[in-house]
Short mmCIF file of C-alpha atoms and ligand atoms in Angstrom, two decimals:
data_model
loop_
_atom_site.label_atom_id
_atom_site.label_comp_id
_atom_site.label_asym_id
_atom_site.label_seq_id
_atom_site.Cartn_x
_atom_site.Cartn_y
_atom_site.Cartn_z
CA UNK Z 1 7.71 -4.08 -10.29
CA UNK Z 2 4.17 -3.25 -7.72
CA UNK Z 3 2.49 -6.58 -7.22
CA UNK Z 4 -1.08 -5.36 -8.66
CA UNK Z 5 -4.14 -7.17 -6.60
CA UNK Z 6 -7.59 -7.34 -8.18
CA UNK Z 7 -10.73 -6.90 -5.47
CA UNK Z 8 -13.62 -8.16 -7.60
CA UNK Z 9 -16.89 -6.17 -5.98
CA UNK Z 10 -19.25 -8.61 -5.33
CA UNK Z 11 -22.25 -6.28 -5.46
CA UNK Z 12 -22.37 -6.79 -9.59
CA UNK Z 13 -22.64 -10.47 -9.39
CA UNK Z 14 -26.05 -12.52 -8.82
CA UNK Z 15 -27.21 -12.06 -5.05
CA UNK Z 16 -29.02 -15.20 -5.49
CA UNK Z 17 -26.20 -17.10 -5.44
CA UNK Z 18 -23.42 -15.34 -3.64
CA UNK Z 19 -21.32 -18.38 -2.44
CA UNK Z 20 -20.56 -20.04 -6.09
CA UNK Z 21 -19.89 -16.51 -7.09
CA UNK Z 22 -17.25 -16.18 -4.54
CA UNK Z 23 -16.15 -19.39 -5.41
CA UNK Z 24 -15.51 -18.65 -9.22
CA UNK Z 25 -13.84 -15.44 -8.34
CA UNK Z 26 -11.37 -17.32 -6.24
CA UNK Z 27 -10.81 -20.05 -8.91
CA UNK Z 28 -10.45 -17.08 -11.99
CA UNK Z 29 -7.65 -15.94 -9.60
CA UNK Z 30 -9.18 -13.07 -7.68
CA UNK Z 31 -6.77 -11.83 -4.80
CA UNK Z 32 -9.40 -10.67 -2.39
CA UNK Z 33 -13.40 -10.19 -2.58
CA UNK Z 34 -14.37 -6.65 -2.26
CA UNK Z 35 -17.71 -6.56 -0.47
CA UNK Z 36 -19.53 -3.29 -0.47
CA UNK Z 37 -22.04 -2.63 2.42
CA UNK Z 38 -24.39 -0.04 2.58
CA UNK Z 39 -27.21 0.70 4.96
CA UNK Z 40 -29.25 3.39 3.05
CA UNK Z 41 -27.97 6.07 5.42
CA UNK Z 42 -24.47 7.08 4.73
CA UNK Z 43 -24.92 5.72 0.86
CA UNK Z 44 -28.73 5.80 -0.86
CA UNK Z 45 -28.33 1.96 -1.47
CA UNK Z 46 -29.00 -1.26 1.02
CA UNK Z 47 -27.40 -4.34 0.35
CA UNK Z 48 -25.92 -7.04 2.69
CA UNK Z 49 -24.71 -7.18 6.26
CA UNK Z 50 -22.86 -9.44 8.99
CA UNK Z 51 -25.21 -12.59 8.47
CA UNK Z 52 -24.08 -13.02 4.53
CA UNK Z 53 -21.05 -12.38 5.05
CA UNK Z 54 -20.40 -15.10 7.73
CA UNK Z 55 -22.85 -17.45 5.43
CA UNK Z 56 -20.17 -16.56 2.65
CA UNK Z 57 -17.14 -17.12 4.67
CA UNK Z 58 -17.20 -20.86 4.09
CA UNK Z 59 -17.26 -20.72 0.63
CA UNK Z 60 -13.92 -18.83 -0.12
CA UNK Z 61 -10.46 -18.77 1.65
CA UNK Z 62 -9.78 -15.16 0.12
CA UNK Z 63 -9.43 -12.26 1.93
CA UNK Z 64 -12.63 -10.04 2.54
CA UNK Z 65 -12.18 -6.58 1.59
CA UNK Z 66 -15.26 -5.44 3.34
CA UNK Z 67 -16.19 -1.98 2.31
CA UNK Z 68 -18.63 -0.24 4.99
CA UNK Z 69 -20.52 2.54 3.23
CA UNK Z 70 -22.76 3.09 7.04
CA UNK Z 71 -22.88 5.15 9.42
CA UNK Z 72 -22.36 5.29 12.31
CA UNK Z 73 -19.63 3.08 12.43
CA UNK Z 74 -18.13 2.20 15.08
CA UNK Z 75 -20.73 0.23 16.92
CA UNK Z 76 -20.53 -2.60 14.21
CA UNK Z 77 -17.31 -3.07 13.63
CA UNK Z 78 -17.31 -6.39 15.88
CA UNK Z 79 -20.64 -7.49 14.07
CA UNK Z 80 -17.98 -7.39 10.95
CA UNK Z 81 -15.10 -8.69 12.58
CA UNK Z 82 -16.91 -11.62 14.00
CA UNK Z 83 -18.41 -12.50 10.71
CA UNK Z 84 -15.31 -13.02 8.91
CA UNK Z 85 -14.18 -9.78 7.14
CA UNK Z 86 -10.07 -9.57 6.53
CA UNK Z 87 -9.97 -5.89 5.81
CA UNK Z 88 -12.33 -3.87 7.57
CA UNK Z 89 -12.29 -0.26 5.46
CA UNK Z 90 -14.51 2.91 6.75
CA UNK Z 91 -15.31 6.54 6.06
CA UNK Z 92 -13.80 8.89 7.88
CA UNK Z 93 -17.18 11.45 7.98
CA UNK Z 94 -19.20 7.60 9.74
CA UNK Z 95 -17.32 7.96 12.48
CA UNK Z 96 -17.10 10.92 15.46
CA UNK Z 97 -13.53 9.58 16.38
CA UNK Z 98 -11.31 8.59 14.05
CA UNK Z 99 -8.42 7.21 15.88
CA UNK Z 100 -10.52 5.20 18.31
CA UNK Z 101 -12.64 3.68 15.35
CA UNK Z 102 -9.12 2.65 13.75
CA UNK Z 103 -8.00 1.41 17.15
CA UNK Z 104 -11.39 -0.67 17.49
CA UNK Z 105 -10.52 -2.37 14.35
CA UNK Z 106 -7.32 -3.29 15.15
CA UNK Z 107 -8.15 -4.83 18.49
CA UNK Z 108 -9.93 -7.45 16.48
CA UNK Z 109 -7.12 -8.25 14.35
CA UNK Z 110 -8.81 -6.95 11.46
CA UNK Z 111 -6.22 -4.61 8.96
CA UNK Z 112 -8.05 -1.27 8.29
CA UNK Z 113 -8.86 0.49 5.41
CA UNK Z 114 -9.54 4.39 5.18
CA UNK Z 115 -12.20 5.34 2.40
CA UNK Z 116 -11.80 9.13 0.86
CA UNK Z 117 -14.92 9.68 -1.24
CA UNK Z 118 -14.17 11.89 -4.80
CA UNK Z 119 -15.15 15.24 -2.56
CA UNK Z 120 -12.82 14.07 0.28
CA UNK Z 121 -9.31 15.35 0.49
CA UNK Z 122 -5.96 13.44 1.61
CA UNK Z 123 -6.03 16.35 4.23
CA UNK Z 124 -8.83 14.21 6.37
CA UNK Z 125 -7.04 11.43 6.51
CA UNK Z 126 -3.10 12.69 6.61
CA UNK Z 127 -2.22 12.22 10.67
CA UNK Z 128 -3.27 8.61 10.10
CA UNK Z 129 -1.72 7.03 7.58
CA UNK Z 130 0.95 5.22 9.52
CA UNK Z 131 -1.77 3.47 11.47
CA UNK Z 132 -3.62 1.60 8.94
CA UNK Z 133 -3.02 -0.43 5.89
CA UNK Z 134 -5.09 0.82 2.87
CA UNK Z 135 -6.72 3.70 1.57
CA UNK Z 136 -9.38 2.95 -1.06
CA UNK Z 137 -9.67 5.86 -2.73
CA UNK Z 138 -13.64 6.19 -4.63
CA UNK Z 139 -13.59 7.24 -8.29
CA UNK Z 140 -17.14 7.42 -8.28
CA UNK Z 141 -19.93 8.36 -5.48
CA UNK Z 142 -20.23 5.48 -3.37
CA UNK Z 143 -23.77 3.69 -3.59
CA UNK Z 144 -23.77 1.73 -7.22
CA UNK Z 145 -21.98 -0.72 -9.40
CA UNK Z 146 -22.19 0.29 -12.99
CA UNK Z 147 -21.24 4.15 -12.61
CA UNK Z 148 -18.99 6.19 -14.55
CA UNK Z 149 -14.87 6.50 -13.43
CA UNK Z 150 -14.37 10.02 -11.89
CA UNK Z 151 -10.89 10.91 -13.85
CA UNK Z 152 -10.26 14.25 -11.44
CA UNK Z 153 -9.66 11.51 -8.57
CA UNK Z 154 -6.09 10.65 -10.89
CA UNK Z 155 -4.37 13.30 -9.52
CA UNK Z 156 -5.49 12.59 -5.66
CA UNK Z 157 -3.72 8.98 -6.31
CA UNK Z 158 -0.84 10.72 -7.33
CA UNK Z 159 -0.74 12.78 -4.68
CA UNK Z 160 -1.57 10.10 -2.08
CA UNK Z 161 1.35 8.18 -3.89
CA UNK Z 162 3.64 10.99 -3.19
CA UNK Z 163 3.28 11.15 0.02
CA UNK Z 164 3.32 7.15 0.68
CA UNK Z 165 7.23 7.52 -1.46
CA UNK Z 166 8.43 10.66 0.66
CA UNK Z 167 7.40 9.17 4.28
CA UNK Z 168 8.48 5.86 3.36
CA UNK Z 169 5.30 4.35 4.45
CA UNK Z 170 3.65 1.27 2.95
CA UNK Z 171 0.20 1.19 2.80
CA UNK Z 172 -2.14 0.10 -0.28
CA UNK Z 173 -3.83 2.28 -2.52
CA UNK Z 174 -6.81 0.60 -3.47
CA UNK Z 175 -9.44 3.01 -6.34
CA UNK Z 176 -13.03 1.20 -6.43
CA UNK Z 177 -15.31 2.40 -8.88
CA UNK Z 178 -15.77 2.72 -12.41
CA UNK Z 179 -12.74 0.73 -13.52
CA UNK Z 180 -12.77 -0.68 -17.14
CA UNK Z 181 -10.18 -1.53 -19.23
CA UNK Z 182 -9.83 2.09 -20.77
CA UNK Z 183 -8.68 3.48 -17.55
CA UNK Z 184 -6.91 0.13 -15.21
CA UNK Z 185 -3.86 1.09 -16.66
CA UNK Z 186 -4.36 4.94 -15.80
CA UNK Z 187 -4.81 4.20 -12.26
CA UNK Z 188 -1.72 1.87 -11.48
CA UNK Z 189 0.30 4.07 -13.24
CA UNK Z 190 -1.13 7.13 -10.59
CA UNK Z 191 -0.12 5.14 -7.97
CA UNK Z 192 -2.91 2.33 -6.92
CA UNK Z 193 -1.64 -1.57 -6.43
CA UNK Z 194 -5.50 -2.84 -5.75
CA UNK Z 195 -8.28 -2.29 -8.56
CA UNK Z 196 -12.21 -2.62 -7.27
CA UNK Z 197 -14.15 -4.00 -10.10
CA UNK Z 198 -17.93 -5.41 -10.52
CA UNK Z 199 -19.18 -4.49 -13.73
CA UNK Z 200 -15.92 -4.87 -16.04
CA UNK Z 201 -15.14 -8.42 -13.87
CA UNK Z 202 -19.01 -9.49 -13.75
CA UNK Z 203 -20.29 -8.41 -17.66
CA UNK Z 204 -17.20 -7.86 -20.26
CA UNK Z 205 -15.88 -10.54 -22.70
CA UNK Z 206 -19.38 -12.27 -21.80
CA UNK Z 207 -18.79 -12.45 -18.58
CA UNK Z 208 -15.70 -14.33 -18.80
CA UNK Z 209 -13.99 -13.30 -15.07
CA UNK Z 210 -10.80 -14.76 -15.71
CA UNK Z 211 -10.22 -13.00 -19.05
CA UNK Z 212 -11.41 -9.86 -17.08
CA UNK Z 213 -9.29 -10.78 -14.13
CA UNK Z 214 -6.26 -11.22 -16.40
CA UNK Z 215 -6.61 -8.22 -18.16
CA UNK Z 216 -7.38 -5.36 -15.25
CA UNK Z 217 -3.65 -6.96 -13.95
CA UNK Z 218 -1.91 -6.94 -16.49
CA UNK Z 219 -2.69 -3.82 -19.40
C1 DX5 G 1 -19.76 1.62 -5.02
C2 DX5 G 1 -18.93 0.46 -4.52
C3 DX5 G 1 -18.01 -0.08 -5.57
C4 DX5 G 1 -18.75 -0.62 -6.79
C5 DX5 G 1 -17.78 -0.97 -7.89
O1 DX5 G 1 -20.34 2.29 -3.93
O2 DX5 G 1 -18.14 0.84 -3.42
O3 DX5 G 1 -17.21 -1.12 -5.00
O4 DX5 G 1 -19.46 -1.77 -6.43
O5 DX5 G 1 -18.53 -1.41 -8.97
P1 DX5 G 1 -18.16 -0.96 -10.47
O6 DX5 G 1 -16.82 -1.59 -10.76
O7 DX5 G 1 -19.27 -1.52 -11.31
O8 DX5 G 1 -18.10 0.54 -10.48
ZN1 ZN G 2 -16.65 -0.64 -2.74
#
């Protein structure tokens, strides 16, 4: 049976107090904190960068899934690295070279994450898959909690799923965006073993994260 993860997103809880958020994630029994960044350039959103997350690095022994919704790239991954993220995921399109971005993240001792928005195929991604250790693939259009799940992005997690099976290779499969209770179920059953979540985690059942927790890893 697929050990299923839960990577609450951090950008639907209260920015005014970021560190006891992080800190009742990790007690309602979060396995990672997903933390989206955006720089109002590659995504029509800004939210937070290196300095929070090193101010929120004391507060939580979790793993930080650090999304990176900016472009370029490259030239920040050590700004990330250094501040604490665990997982260091990009876009393929932020970057002009792929395989030296992925290197670059490595070199840090940071795993990497690939990010295929709902317009982006496998196909972009394919000759790399042995090299990192997550896809996180968007099943809405990165920028926004609170948006609707994308249900044509199904069959890419199956597909992506296939693939993993036939070449034997094992890295997660991580869908951010939109999840609810209606579709959780939908998604592990595609393929996915991590489940993004802000609005679901942060605002059903009155806000009660460990009920939502509890539920999004186990319907
Ligand atoms: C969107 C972010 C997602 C988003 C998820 O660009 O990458 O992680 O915060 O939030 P919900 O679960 O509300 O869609
Ligand atoms: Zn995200």
């Amino acid at each position: 049976m697929k050990k299923i993860k839960i990577s609450p997103s951090i950008l639907s809880g209260d920015f005014s107090q970021l560190g006891s958020e992080i800190q009742k994630l990790e007690k309602a029994g979060a396995d990672m904190i997903h933390v989206d960044v955006m720089d109002g350039h590659f995504v029509p959103n800004l939210t937070i960068g290196p300095p929070v997350i090193k101010a929120l690095r004391k507060h939580s022994k979790l793993p930080f899934d650090v999304h990176l919704m900016i472009s370029p790239v490259h030239k920040y991954i050590k700004n990330f690295a250094d501040a604490g993220a665990d997982i260091i995921t990009i876009h393929p399109e932020a970057t002009e070279n792929l395989g030296d971005t992925i290197k670059h993240i490595k070199s840090f001792n940071k795993k990497v994450g690939l990010s295929l928005n709902p317009d982006t195929q496998i196909d972009v991604i394919k000759d790399f898959l042995n090299e990192i250790n997550l896809v996180l693939i968007m099943s809405v259009h990165p920028g926004f909690g609170g948006q609707k799940f994308i249900p044509d992005v199904l069959k890419k997690i199956k597909d992506l799923d296939q693939i993993k099976k036939q070449k034997n290779m094992n890295f997660d499969i991580e869908v951010d965006g939109g999840i609810n209770f209606n579709n959780s179920k939908l998604v592990k059953e595609a393929g996915a073993n991590i489940l993004v979540s802000g609005t679901t985690i942060f605002k059903d059942n009155e806000g009660n994260i460990k009920k939502n927790i509890e539920i999004l890893k186990t319907n």
